[in-house]
CSV table of C-alpha atoms in Angstrom, one decimal:
chain,number,residue,atom,x,y,z
A,1,MET,CA,81.3,130.4,115.9
A,2,ASN,CA,84.5,131.6,113.7
A,3,LYS,CA,87.5,130.4,112.1
A,4,LYS,CA,89.8,131.4,114.8
A,5,HIS,CA,87.9,130.1,118.2
A,6,TYR,CA,87.9,126.6,115.9
A,7,GLN,CA,91.8,127.0,115.1
A,8,ASN,CA,91.8,127.9,119.1
A,9,ALA,CA,89.4,125.4,120.6
A,10,LEU,CA,91.7,122.6,118.5
A,11,SER,CA,95.1,123.1,118.9
A,12,GLY,CA,95.8,120.3,121.6
A,13,VAL,CA,94.4,118.2,119.4
A,14,ARG,CA,97.3,116.5,117.4
A,15,PRO,CA,99.4,112.6,116.8
A,16,SER,CA,100.9,110.9,119.8
A,17,GLU,CA,104.8,111.1,119.1
A,18,GLN,CA,105.1,107.5,118.8
A,19,SER,CA,103.2,107.0,115.9
A,20,ILE,CA,104.9,110.8,114.1
A,21,GLU,CA,108.5,109.0,115.4
A,22,ARG,CA,106.6,105.6,113.5
A,23,ILE,CA,106.2,108.5,110.3
A,24,LEU,CA,109.8,109.4,110.1
A,25,SER,CA,111.6,105.8,111.1
A,26,MET,CA,109.5,104.7,107.5
A,27,THR,CA,111.8,105.7,105.4
A,28,GLU,CA,114.1,103.5,106.5
A,29,ASN,CA,111.6,100.5,105.9
A,30,LYS,CA,111.7,102.3,102.7
A,31,GLN,CA,115.4,100.5,102.4
A,32,LYS,CA,114.4,97.5,103.5
A,33,HIS,CA,111.9,96.7,100.9
A,34,VAL,CA,114.8,97.7,98.3
A,35,LYS,CA,116.9,95.2,99.6
A,36,LYS,CA,114.3,92.6,99.3
A,37,GLY,CA,113.0,93.8,96.5
A,38,TRP,CA,117.2,92.9,95.3
A,39,ILE,CA,117.7,89.2,97.2
A,40,ILE,CA,114.4,87.6,95.4
A,41,ALA,CA,116.2,88.6,91.5
A,42,LEU,CA,119.3,87.2,92.2
A,43,ALA,CA,117.0,83.9,94.1
A,44,ALA,CA,115.3,85.2,90.8
A,45,ALA,CA,118.3,84.7,88.8
A,46,PHE,CA,120.4,82.0,90.8
A,47,ILE,CA,117.2,79.7,89.7
A,48,LEU,CA,117.5,80.6,85.8
A,49,ALA,CA,120.8,79.4,86.1
A,50,CYS,CA,120.4,76.4,87.9
A,51,ALA,CA,117.8,75.6,85.2
A,52,LEU,CA,120.0,76.4,82.3
A,53,PHE,CA,122.7,74.4,83.8
A,54,THR,CA,119.8,71.5,84.2
A,55,VAL,CA,119.0,71.2,81.0
A,56,ASN,CA,122.4,71.6,80.0
A,57,ALA,CA,123.6,68.7,80.9
A,58,ALA,CA,119.9,66.6,80.2
A,59,THR,CA,121.2,68.2,76.2
A,60,ASP,CA,124.6,67.2,77.0
A,61,GLY,CA,125.6,70.1,76.8
A,62,ALA,CA,124.3,71.0,74.2
A,63,VAL,CA,122.5,74.7,75.5
A,64,PHE,CA,126.5,76.3,75.8
A,65,ASN,CA,128.0,74.5,73.2
A,66,GLY,CA,125.0,76.2,71.1
A,67,GLU,CA,124.3,73.0,69.2
A,68,LEU,CA,120.6,72.9,70.1
A,69,ILE,CA,118.4,72.7,66.9
A,70,HIS,CA,115.0,73.6,68.2
A,71,GLY,CA,113.0,76.0,65.4
A,72,LEU,CA,115.9,74.5,62.9
A,73,ILE,CA,113.4,74.6,59.7
A,74,VAL,CA,114.5,74.1,56.3
A,75,ARG,CA,112.2,74.9,53.1
A,76,ILE,CA,113.2,73.1,49.7
A,77,ASN,CA,110.5,73.8,47.2
A,78,ASN,CA,108.9,76.7,49.0
A,79,LYS,CA,107.9,73.8,51.2
A,80,GLU,CA,108.8,74.4,54.9
A,81,MET,CA,109.7,71.4,57.0
A,82,ARG,CA,109.9,71.8,61.0
A,83,LEU,CA,113.4,69.3,61.0
A,84,GLU,CA,113.3,68.3,64.7
A,85,ASP,CA,109.9,66.3,63.9
A,86,TYR,CA,112.5,64.2,61.2
A,87,ALA,CA,115.0,61.9,62.8
A,88,TYR,CA,118.6,63.0,61.7
A,89,THR,CA,122.1,61.7,62.9
A,90,VAL,CA,125.2,63.7,64.1
A,91,GLU,CA,128.0,64.3,63.7
A,92,ASP,CA,131.4,66.4,64.6
A,93,THR,CA,133.8,67.4,61.3
A,94,THR,CA,135.9,69.6,60.4
A,95,ASP,CA,135.7,71.8,57.2
A,96,LYS,CA,139.1,72.3,55.1
A,97,ASP,CA,140.5,74.7,56.8
A,98,GLY,CA,139.8,72.6,60.2
A,99,ASN,CA,136.8,74.5,61.4
A,100,PRO,CA,135.1,72.2,64.0
A,101,VAL,CA,131.9,71.9,62.2
A,102,VAL,CA,128.4,69.7,63.3
A,103,HIS,CA,127.3,67.9,60.1
A,104,TYR,CA,123.9,67.2,60.6
A,105,SER,CA,121.8,64.7,58.3
A,106,PHE,CA,118.8,64.0,58.0
A,107,ASP,CA,116.0,62.0,56.0
A,108,LEU,CA,112.6,63.2,55.2
A,109,PRO,CA,109.5,61.3,53.3
A,110,GLU,CA,109.3,60.3,49.7
A,111,GLY,CA,113.3,58.9,50.3
A,112,LYS,CA,114.9,62.7,50.4
A,113,SER,CA,117.4,63.9,52.6
A,114,ILE,CA,119.4,66.6,54.1
A,115,ASP,CA,123.3,67.5,55.0
A,116,ALA,CA,123.2,70.5,56.8
A,117,TYR,CA,127.0,71.7,57.9
A,118,ALA,CA,126.3,74.4,61.4
A,119,ALA,CA,129.9,76.0,61.7
A,120,GLU,CA,130.2,77.0,66.0
A,121,GLU,CA,127.6,79.5,66.7
A,122,TYR,CA,125.7,78.9,62.8
A,123,THR,CA,126.9,81.3,61.1
A,124,ALA,CA,127.6,79.4,58.5
A,125,PHE,CA,125.6,76.9,56.8
A,126,GLY,CA,126.6,73.9,53.4
A,127,ILE,CA,123.4,72.7,52.4
A,128,ASP,CA,123.3,69.2,50.2
A,129,ALA,CA,119.8,68.4,49.4
A,130,GLN,CA,118.9,65.1,47.0
A,131,ASP,CA,116.0,66.4,43.9
A,132,ALA,CA,115.3,69.8,45.2
A,133,GLU,CA,115.1,73.4,43.6
A,134,SER,CA,115.6,75.5,46.4
A,135,VAL,CA,116.6,75.2,49.7
A,136,GLN,CA,116.4,78.1,52.8
A,137,MET,CA,117.7,77.2,56.8
A,138,ILE,CA,116.9,78.7,59.3
A,139,PHE,CA,118.5,79.0,62.4
A,140,GLY,CA,117.6,81.6,64.9
A,141,GLU,CA,118.9,84.8,62.8
A,142,ALA,CA,121.3,83.0,60.8
A,143,GLN,CA,119.8,82.3,56.8
A,144,THR,CA,121.1,80.6,54.2
A,145,ASP,CA,120.3,80.2,50.5
A,146,SER,CA,121.7,77.3,48.4
A,147,ALA,CA,120.3,76.0,44.6
A,148,GLU,CA,121.1,72.5,43.6
B,1,MET,CA,112.0,113.1,97.9
B,2,THR,CA,115.0,114.0,100.1
B,3,GLN,CA,114.9,112.3,103.4
B,4,THR,CA,115.1,116.0,104.6
B,5,GLU,CA,112.7,117.1,102.2
B,6,TYR,CA,110.0,114.2,103.9
B,7,VAL,CA,110.6,114.8,107.1
B,8,GLN,CA,110.1,118.9,106.9
B,9,ALA,CA,107.0,117.6,105.1
B,10,VAL,CA,105.9,115.3,108.1
B,11,GLU,CA,106.5,118.1,110.5
B,12,ARG,CA,104.5,120.8,108.4
B,13,ASN,CA,101.5,118.3,107.6
B,14,ASN,CA,101.1,116.0,110.5
B,15,ARG,CA,98.6,117.9,113.1
B,16,ARG,CA,96.5,119.3,110.4
B,17,LEU,CA,96.3,115.8,108.5
B,18,PHE,CA,95.4,114.3,111.6
B,19,LEU,CA,92.9,116.7,112.1
B,20,ILE,CA,90.8,115.7,108.2
B,21,ALA,CA,91.8,111.9,109.3
B,22,LEU,CA,90.0,113.0,112.7
B,23,SER,CA,87.1,114.1,111.3
B,24,PHE,CA,86.9,111.5,108.8
B,25,LEU,CA,87.4,108.4,111.4
B,26,ARG,CA,86.0,110.2,114.1
B,27,ASN,CA,88.5,108.1,116.1
B,28,ARG,CA,92.4,108.4,117.4
B,29,THR,CA,93.7,105.2,116.3
B,30,ASP,CA,92.4,104.6,112.8
B,31,ALA,CA,93.1,108.8,112.7
B,32,GLU,CA,96.9,107.2,113.1
B,33,ASP,CA,96.9,104.9,110.7
B,34,ALA,CA,95.8,106.9,108.7
B,35,LEU,CA,98.5,110.0,108.7
B,36,GLN,CA,100.6,106.8,107.9
B,37,ASP,CA,99.3,105.7,105.0
B,38,VAL,CA,100.1,109.4,103.4
B,39,PHE,CA,102.5,109.8,104.2
B,40,LEU,CA,104.0,106.6,102.5
B,41,LYS,CA,102.1,107.1,99.5
B,42,LEU,CA,104.1,110.5,100.3
B,43,TRP,CA,107.3,108.5,100.8
B,44,SER,CA,106.6,106.2,97.4
B,45,ARG,CA,106.2,109.2,95.4
B,46,LYS,CA,108.7,109.5,92.6
B,47,GLN,CA,107.3,112.4,90.8
B,48,PRO,CA,107.6,115.7,92.3
B,49,PHE,CA,107.0,118.3,93.8
B,50,GLU,CA,106.7,121.8,92.1
B,51,ASP,CA,106.9,123.9,95.5
B,52,GLU,CA,105.9,123.1,99.4
B,53,GLU,CA,102.4,124.2,98.2
B,54,HIS,CA,101.2,121.6,96.0
B,55,THR,CA,103.3,118.9,98.6
B,56,ASP,CA,100.8,120.5,101.0
B,57,LYS,CA,97.6,120.3,98.0
B,58,TYR,CA,99.1,116.7,97.5
B,59,LEU,CA,99.0,116.1,101.1
B,60,THR,CA,95.0,116.7,101.5
B,61,ARG,CA,93.7,115.1,99.0
B,62,VAL,CA,95.6,111.9,99.2
B,63,CYS,CA,94.5,112.4,103.1
B,64,VAL,CA,90.3,112.8,102.2
B,65,ASN,CA,90.5,109.4,99.0
B,66,VAL,CA,93.0,107.2,102.4
B,67,CYS,CA,90.4,108.2,105.2
B,68,LYS,CA,87.1,107.8,102.9
B,69,ASN,CA,88.8,104.1,101.9
B,70,MET,CA,89.0,103.1,104.8
B,71,LEU,CA,85.5,104.5,105.7
B,72,ARG,CA,84.2,102.3,102.6
B,73,SER,CA,86.1,99.4,104.1
B,74,PRO,CA,84.6,96.2,104.9
B,75,PHE,CA,87.7,95.5,107.8
B,76,ARG,CA,86.8,98.8,109.6
B,77,LYS,CA,84.4,97.4,112.8
B,78,ARG,CA,85.8,99.5,115.5
B,79,CYS,CA,82.6,99.9,117.6
B,80,THR,CA,83.4,103.2,119.5
B,81,ASP,CA,83.8,105.4,116.7
B,82,LEU,CA,84.4,108.6,119.2
B,83,ASP,CA,87.4,108.2,121.5
B,84,ASP,CA,86.6,109.8,125.1
B,85,ALA,CA,88.5,113.1,124.0
B,86,GLN,CA,88.9,114.3,126.7
B,87,SER,CA,91.5,111.9,128.5
B,88,LEU,CA,93.7,112.4,125.1
B,89,TYR,CA,93.4,115.4,124.1
B,90,THR,CA,94.3,118.8,125.7
B,91,PHE,CA,91.7,121.9,125.9
B,92,ASP,CA,92.2,124.7,126.5
B,93,SER,CA,88.7,125.3,128.0
B,94,THR,CA,85.5,123.3,128.8
B,95,GLU,CA,83.5,125.5,125.8
B,96,ASP,CA,86.5,124.2,123.9
B,97,TYR,CA,86.1,120.9,124.4
B,98,ASP,CA,82.4,121.3,124.6
B,99,LEU,CA,82.9,122.8,120.5
B,100,PHE,CA,85.2,119.4,119.1
B,101,CYS,CA,83.3,116.9,120.8
B,102,ALA,CA,79.5,119.1,118.6
B,103,VAL,CA,81.8,119.5,116.0
B,104,MET,CA,82.4,115.7,115.9
B,105,SER,CA,78.9,114.6,116.6
B,106,LEU,CA,77.8,115.7,113.6
B,107,PRO,CA,77.3,113.7,110.5
B,108,LEU,CA,80.0,112.7,107.7
B,109,ARG,CA,79.6,115.0,105.3
B,110,GLU,CA,78.9,118.1,107.5
B,111,ARG,CA,81.8,117.5,110.0
B,112,THR,CA,84.3,117.2,106.8
B,113,VAL,CA,82.9,120.5,105.1
B,114,VAL,CA,83.1,122.3,108.7
B,115,HIS,CA,86.5,120.9,109.9
B,116,LEU,CA,87.9,122.1,106.7
B,117,PHE,CA,86.2,125.4,106.2
B,118,TYR,CA,86.9,126.6,109.4
B,119,TYR,CA,90.3,125.2,110.4
B,120,GLU,CA,92.1,124.1,107.3
B,121,ASP,CA,90.2,128.3,105.7
B,122,LEU,CA,90.0,126.0,102.4
B,123,PRO,CA,87.1,128.1,100.3
B,124,VAL,CA,83.9,126.4,98.9
B,125,ARG,CA,85.5,125.6,95.8
B,126,GLU,CA,87.9,124.2,96.8
B,127,ILE,CA,85.8,121.9,99.1
B,128,ALA,CA,83.9,120.8,96.4
B,129,GLU,CA,87.0,120.1,94.4
B,130,THR,CA,88.9,117.9,97.8
B,131,LEU,CA,85.4,116.1,98.5
B,132,ARG,CA,84.4,116.1,95.2
B,133,ALA,CA,81.1,117.7,95.2
B,134,SER,CA,79.7,120.9,94.1
B,135,GLU,CA,79.2,123.4,95.6
B,136,SER,CA,75.9,124.2,96.5
B,137,ALA,CA,75.7,120.7,98.2
B,138,VAL,CA,79.1,122.1,100.2
B,139,LYS,CA,77.4,125.2,101.0
B,140,THR,CA,73.9,123.3,101.9
B,141,ALA,CA,76.4,121.3,104.7
B,142,LEU,CA,78.0,124.3,105.8
B,143,HIS,CA,74.9,125.7,106.5
B,144,ARG,CA,72.9,122.6,108.1
B,145,ALA,CA,76.2,122.3,109.8
B,146,ARG,CA,75.9,125.5,111.4
B,147,ASN,CA,72.1,125.3,112.3
B,148,HIS,CA,73.0,121.8,114.2
B,149,LEU,CA,76.4,123.5,116.0
B,150,LYS,CA,74.2,126.3,117.5
B,151,ASN,CA,71.0,123.2,118.7
B,152,CYS,CA,74.5,121.6,120.4
B,153,LEU,CA,76.2,124.1,121.5
B,154,LYS,CA,72.9,126.0,122.5
B,155,GLU,CA,71.5,122.4,124.9
B,156,GLU,CA,75.0,122.4,125.9
B,157,GLY,CA,75.0,126.1,128.0
B,158,ASN,CA,70.8,125.1,128.8
B,159,ARG,CA,72.2,121.6,130.6
B,160,GLU,CA,75.3,124.2,132.5
């Protein structure tokens, strides 16, 4: 047996036309997969949006109004306290220029209390802490140092 | 890869890869399934190819891997390995048909080595690389295959 002989012997052995057509049409199927991916991504975005609206409604608009206080940390005399662990009252007021300000009043242990004033999107804080040498409030990226 | 390049690669390689798959799987349906899998991998590939030779080498390598995986698969429960070749393919002569059947009756390693050496015209070193075997293993398989084929074809000749 030589190479030429073997190659000639197999000249009639080939895949069926249908299988070749199937292979050539696979590029169209691929495009369908891409569309499917987009549908999944859109569905995920829709579910996320629904979840946000639900949470927003459950918290009286806190999500979209930026009033959620989760993660609000106060350091008084270098002692860290998570404020969501303590009872607080919220009051909508205005500053001296008439801008809307949210006033949080926290009751801390040992008779201490903190008044925190968070302006829109928490870019500014005003803090009064009784019997404290230093107070630091952290909300997300914003940090304010205040010394009594 | 553009659609035109893909179509060209399919037209250039489909027969060649089908024969490699057939030499592994000995079944037309499985070989066509393997072929589809190979070209799906080609179409899904993100990295570009340097040239046609690079594409063809990649396809050979993928085809061998796909066939090996299919043989390993526990779900491959086909009872009839060897098709009725005479009804599926056209052979110019009885000798050609006998030769095809003789090669297909060889053990897996021998028939793949014979196919890659005699049909693909690959040197022993490249066959070893493609099959991930040593060069001496390829030479041994080739030697055994030649002896098997000699005996097999002699028997066929005597029977006639």
